[in-house]
Coordinates of C-alpha atoms in Angstrom, one line a residue:
M226 CA 81.6 107.9 81.9
E227 CA 83.9 108.1 84.9
N228 CA 83.3 104.6 85.7
P229 CA 82.3 102.0 82.8
I230 CA 81.4 99.5 85.8
N231 CA 79.8 102.1 88.8
Q232 CA 81.0 100.1 90.9
P233 CA 84.3 100.7 93.6
A234 CA 87.4 99.8 91.6
Y235 CA 90.9 100.0 91.6
W236 CA 92.4 102.3 90.0
F237 CA 95.8 101.5 88.1
L238 CA 96.6 105.5 86.9
F239 CA 100.4 106.3 85.0
Y240 CA 101.9 108.6 83.6
G241 CA 104.6 107.0 81.5
D242 CA 106.0 105.2 83.9
Q243 CA 105.2 106.5 87.2
L244 CA 101.5 104.6 88.6
L245 CA 100.1 107.5 90.6
L246 CA 99.5 106.4 94.8
C247 CA 97.3 107.5 97.5
K248 CA 99.9 108.2 100.4
E249 CA 98.4 108.0 104.0
G250 CA 101.1 109.0 106.5
D251 CA 104.1 107.1 105.9
H252 CA 101.9 104.3 103.9
Y253 CA 101.0 103.9 100.1
R254 CA 97.9 102.1 98.8
V255 CA 96.5 102.1 94.7
P256 CA 93.1 104.1 95.4
F257 CA 89.9 102.0 95.7
Q258 CA 87.1 104.2 95.2
E259 CA 83.9 104.4 92.6
T260 CA 85.5 107.6 90.6
S261 CA 88.9 108.0 89.1
P262 CA 90.9 110.4 91.9
V263 CA 91.5 112.3 89.2
N264 CA 90.0 113.9 86.1
L265 CA 89.8 111.6 83.2
P266 CA 89.3 113.0 79.1
E267 CA 86.7 111.4 78.3
K268 CA 88.6 109.7 75.5
V269 CA 91.4 108.5 77.4
L270 CA 90.1 104.5 77.2
R271 CA 90.3 101.9 80.5
H272 CA 91.1 99.0 80.6
S273 CA 89.2 96.8 83.1
L274 CA 91.0 94.3 84.9
S275 CA 90.6 92.9 88.5
Y276 CA 92.4 92.1 91.8
Q277 CA 91.2 89.5 94.2
G278 CA 87.9 89.3 93.1
K279 CA 87.2 93.4 93.2
P280 CA 87.3 95.2 89.2
A281 CA 89.9 97.2 88.4
I282 CA 90.8 99.9 85.4
A283 CA 94.1 101.4 83.8
A284 CA 94.7 104.2 82.4
A285 CA 97.2 106.3 80.8
L286 CA 96.6 109.9 82.4
P287 CA 97.3 112.8 79.3
G288 CA 99.7 114.7 82.0
L289 CA 101.0 115.0 85.2
I290 CA 98.3 116.4 87.7
A291 CA 98.3 118.9 89.7
E292 CA 100.4 117.8 93.0
Q293 CA 98.1 117.1 96.2
A294 CA 98.9 116.0 99.8
N295 CA 97.8 113.2 99.4
Y296 CA 98.9 111.4 95.9
E297 CA 102.0 110.4 94.9
F298 CA 103.8 109.5 91.3
V299 CA 105.8 106.3 91.9
K300 CA 108.1 104.7 89.0
L301 CA 106.6 100.9 88.8
R302 CA 109.7 99.3 90.2
A303 CA 109.9 102.0 93.1
A304 CA 106.6 101.2 94.1
Y305 CA 106.9 97.4 94.0
D306 CA 108.9 98.9 98.2
L307 CA 105.1 100.3 98.8
I308 CA 102.8 98.0 97.9
N309 CA 102.1 94.4 98.4
A310 CA 103.9 92.6 95.8
G311 CA 100.2 91.0 94.7
I312 CA 98.7 94.4 93.6
H313 CA 102.1 95.3 92.1
Q314 CA 102.1 92.7 89.9
V315 CA 98.5 93.8 88.8
A316 CA 99.8 97.4 88.4
G317 CA 102.2 95.7 86.0
K318 CA 99.4 93.9 83.5
A319 CA 97.8 97.1 83.4
Y320 CA 100.8 99.0 83.0
E321 CA 101.6 96.6 80.1
L322 CA 98.5 96.9 78.5
I323 CA 98.8 100.7 78.2
H324 CA 102.2 100.5 76.9
W325 CA 100.6 97.4 74.3
D326 CA 97.7 100.5 73.2
N327 CA 100.3 103.1 72.9
N328 CA 101.6 101.0 70.5
T329 CA 99.3 99.4 68.8
R330 CA 96.9 102.1 67.2
Y331 CA 97.6 102.1 63.8
C332 CA 97.1 98.0 62.1
P333 CA 100.3 97.3 60.9
T334 CA 99.2 95.2 57.6
C335 CA 96.6 97.5 56.0
G336 CA 97.4 101.0 58.5
E337 CA 94.2 101.4 59.6
K338 CA 93.4 102.2 63.4
T339 CA 92.5 100.0 65.4
T340 CA 89.6 99.4 68.5
P341 CA 89.6 97.3 71.2
H342 CA 87.7 94.6 71.1
T343 CA 87.8 92.4 74.2
P344 CA 90.3 93.5 77.3
I345 CA 93.5 92.0 76.0
S346 CA 92.4 92.2 71.8
K347 CA 92.4 94.7 69.3
W348 CA 91.6 95.1 66.0
C349 CA 91.6 96.7 62.5
N350 CA 88.7 98.2 61.8
S351 CA 89.7 98.0 57.5
C352 CA 91.1 94.1 57.4
K353 CA 89.6 92.9 61.0
K354 CA 92.8 91.7 61.6
E355 CA 93.0 91.1 65.3
F356 CA 95.9 91.7 67.7
Y357 CA 97.2 91.0 71.3
P358 CA 100.3 92.0 73.1
T359 CA 103.2 90.9 72.6
I360 CA 105.6 89.2 75.1
A361 CA 109.4 90.1 75.2
T362 CA 110.6 86.1 76.0
A363 CA 114.1 86.5 78.3
I364 CA 116.1 83.8 79.5
L365 CA 118.3 83.6 83.5
A366 CA 121.0 81.5 84.2
L367 CA 122.4 80.2 86.6
V368 CA 125.9 78.8 86.1
R369 CA 127.4 76.4 88.9
K370 CA 130.4 76.1 89.0
E371 CA 131.3 73.2 92.0
E372 CA 130.4 75.9 94.5
K373 CA 130.4 78.7 92.9
I374 CA 127.7 81.0 90.2
L375 CA 128.2 82.9 87.7
L376 CA 127.4 86.9 88.5
V377 CA 128.0 89.9 85.3
H378 CA 128.0 93.3 85.8
A379 CA 126.2 94.8 82.3
H380 CA 126.8 97.4 80.8
G381 CA 122.6 98.4 80.9
F382 CA 122.4 97.7 84.7
S383 CA 121.6 101.2 86.5
G384 CA 123.5 100.3 89.4
E385 CA 126.7 98.1 90.4
F386 CA 125.3 94.7 91.2
Y387 CA 125.9 91.7 89.2
S388 CA 123.7 89.8 88.1
L389 CA 123.2 86.5 85.7
A390 CA 123.4 85.6 82.5
A391 CA 120.4 86.6 80.7
G392 CA 119.0 87.4 76.9
F393 CA 116.2 86.9 74.6
L394 CA 115.3 84.3 72.9
E395 CA 115.7 84.5 69.2
T396 CA 113.2 82.8 66.7
G397 CA 113.2 79.4 66.2
E398 CA 114.8 78.5 69.7
S399 CA 113.8 76.5 72.2
L400 CA 113.9 77.8 76.1
E401 CA 116.9 75.4 76.7
E402 CA 118.6 76.5 73.7
C403 CA 118.4 79.8 74.4
V404 CA 120.2 79.6 77.4
A405 CA 123.4 77.6 76.4
R406 CA 123.5 80.3 73.1
E407 CA 123.2 83.2 76.0
V408 CA 126.0 82.2 78.2
L409 CA 127.9 80.7 75.3
E410 CA 127.8 84.0 73.7
E411 CA 128.1 86.0 76.9
T412 CA 131.0 84.5 78.8
S413 CA 132.2 81.6 75.8
L414 CA 131.3 79.3 78.8
R415 CA 129.3 75.6 77.3
I416 CA 127.1 74.8 79.9
K417 CA 124.9 71.4 80.9
N418 CA 121.8 69.8 82.9
I419 CA 119.8 73.2 81.9
R420 CA 116.9 72.7 83.7
Y421 CA 113.3 75.0 84.2
F422 CA 113.9 77.3 87.7
G423 CA 110.4 79.2 87.5
S424 CA 109.1 82.4 86.1
Q425 CA 108.4 86.4 86.7
P426 CA 106.2 88.9 84.7
W427 CA 108.6 91.7 83.8
P428 CA 106.3 94.4 82.8
Y429 CA 109.5 96.7 81.3
P430 CA 107.7 97.3 79.3
S431 CA 106.4 94.0 78.3
G432 CA 108.5 90.7 79.3
L433 CA 108.5 87.7 80.9
M434 CA 111.7 86.2 82.3
V435 CA 112.0 82.3 82.7
G436 CA 115.0 81.1 85.1
F437 CA 117.2 78.3 84.8
I438 CA 119.8 76.5 86.7
A439 CA 122.4 74.8 85.0
D440 CA 125.8 73.5 85.5
Y441 CA 129.1 74.5 84.1
E442 CA 130.7 72.4 81.0
S443 CA 133.7 74.3 79.6
G444 CA 135.8 76.8 78.9
E445 CA 137.0 79.9 80.3
I446 CA 135.6 82.8 80.7
K447 CA 136.1 85.2 78.0
L448 CA 133.2 89.0 78.1
Q449 CA 131.3 89.9 75.1
E450 CA 132.7 93.7 75.8
E451 CA 130.0 95.1 74.2
E452 CA 127.1 93.6 76.4
L453 CA 129.4 92.8 79.7
R454 CA 131.8 95.2 81.7
D455 CA 132.4 92.4 84.3
G456 CA 131.8 88.4 85.1
R457 CA 133.0 85.7 87.2
F458 CA 132.3 82.7 88.9
Y459 CA 132.1 83.9 92.9
A460 CA 131.7 81.8 95.7
I461 CA 128.9 82.5 98.6
D462 CA 131.5 84.1 101.2
E463 CA 132.6 87.0 98.4
L464 CA 129.1 87.8 96.6
P465 CA 129.3 91.7 95.1
A466 CA 126.1 93.8 95.0
L467 CA 123.2 92.0 94.2
P468 CA 119.7 92.7 92.9
H469 CA 116.5 94.5 94.3
T470 CA 114.7 91.6 95.5
L471 CA 111.3 92.4 93.0
S472 CA 113.0 90.7 90.4
L473 CA 113.7 87.0 89.4
A474 CA 117.3 86.5 89.3
R475 CA 117.4 87.6 93.0
K476 CA 115.3 85.1 94.1
M477 CA 117.2 82.5 91.8
I478 CA 120.5 83.8 93.6
D479 CA 119.3 83.1 97.2
W480 CA 117.6 79.9 96.3
W481 CA 121.4 78.9 95.6
I482 CA 122.3 80.8 98.9
T483 CA 120.2 78.4 101.2
T484 CA 120.8 75.6 99.3
T485 CA 124.8 76.0 99.9
K486 CA 124.3 77.5 103.1
E487 CA 122.1 74.1 104.2
D488 CA 124.3 71.2 102.6
P489 CA 126.3 72.1 99.5
S490 CA 126.3 68.4 98.3
S491 CA 122.8 68.2 98.2
I492 CA 122.4 70.8 95.6
L493 CA 120.7 68.8 92.9
L494 CA 118.8 69.3 89.9
S495 CA 116.2 67.1 90.4
D496 CA 115.5 69.0 94.1
L497 CA 114.0 72.1 91.8

């Protein structure tokens, strides 16, 4: 059965991390139609989602389709610049579900095959254990020192931009403890006044970014060289290349720029 819901739906079709988009001149969109824009083998699992009250289907393609003038594969990150932010977020969820399905084909307890149970869960056919998508939680830390912020360049960055100190949450610690630990480990700086800023799904491949604002307390910058190539405090008139507007890190930096320009003395944690 091509479409299990028998009505028009958004089709989030991926080959690896590339999303199939319909191209109409210079405009791109996620296909919205009753049937899949490409042939889907019967064995391919369809994941059910929704967007603005309309049904959506996500699936992994077994291979690249032959080139067609009105369709194009675009990497998920790059698609952010081509489609609106709301549908891009749903595309991210679609990709996370596909990634989760591909990596949970067998039960980690008994080794038997797993099968879909609900749209966001699977269970083991043998021991009946239930499994949900695992989210890797990472923190972002915007550290302020007077009228400057800490920016770093990690070895793993794909460009020359600088971003915020970041790292993954470890078992047994709070988010605030993670923020303090990561900043200390990466830069040898101690921070204070840690406050929540916001969060963002990060489907590359399955994460959640959680942003915090903090103030410098003490220490001199000594970089964790295996992680970071460079890092220092920057004033607003000397900022280096910054992350893409897609990222929560950029939204946090832009917030700092705006509040600094308006009135540096008014930047209070209570305003967050």
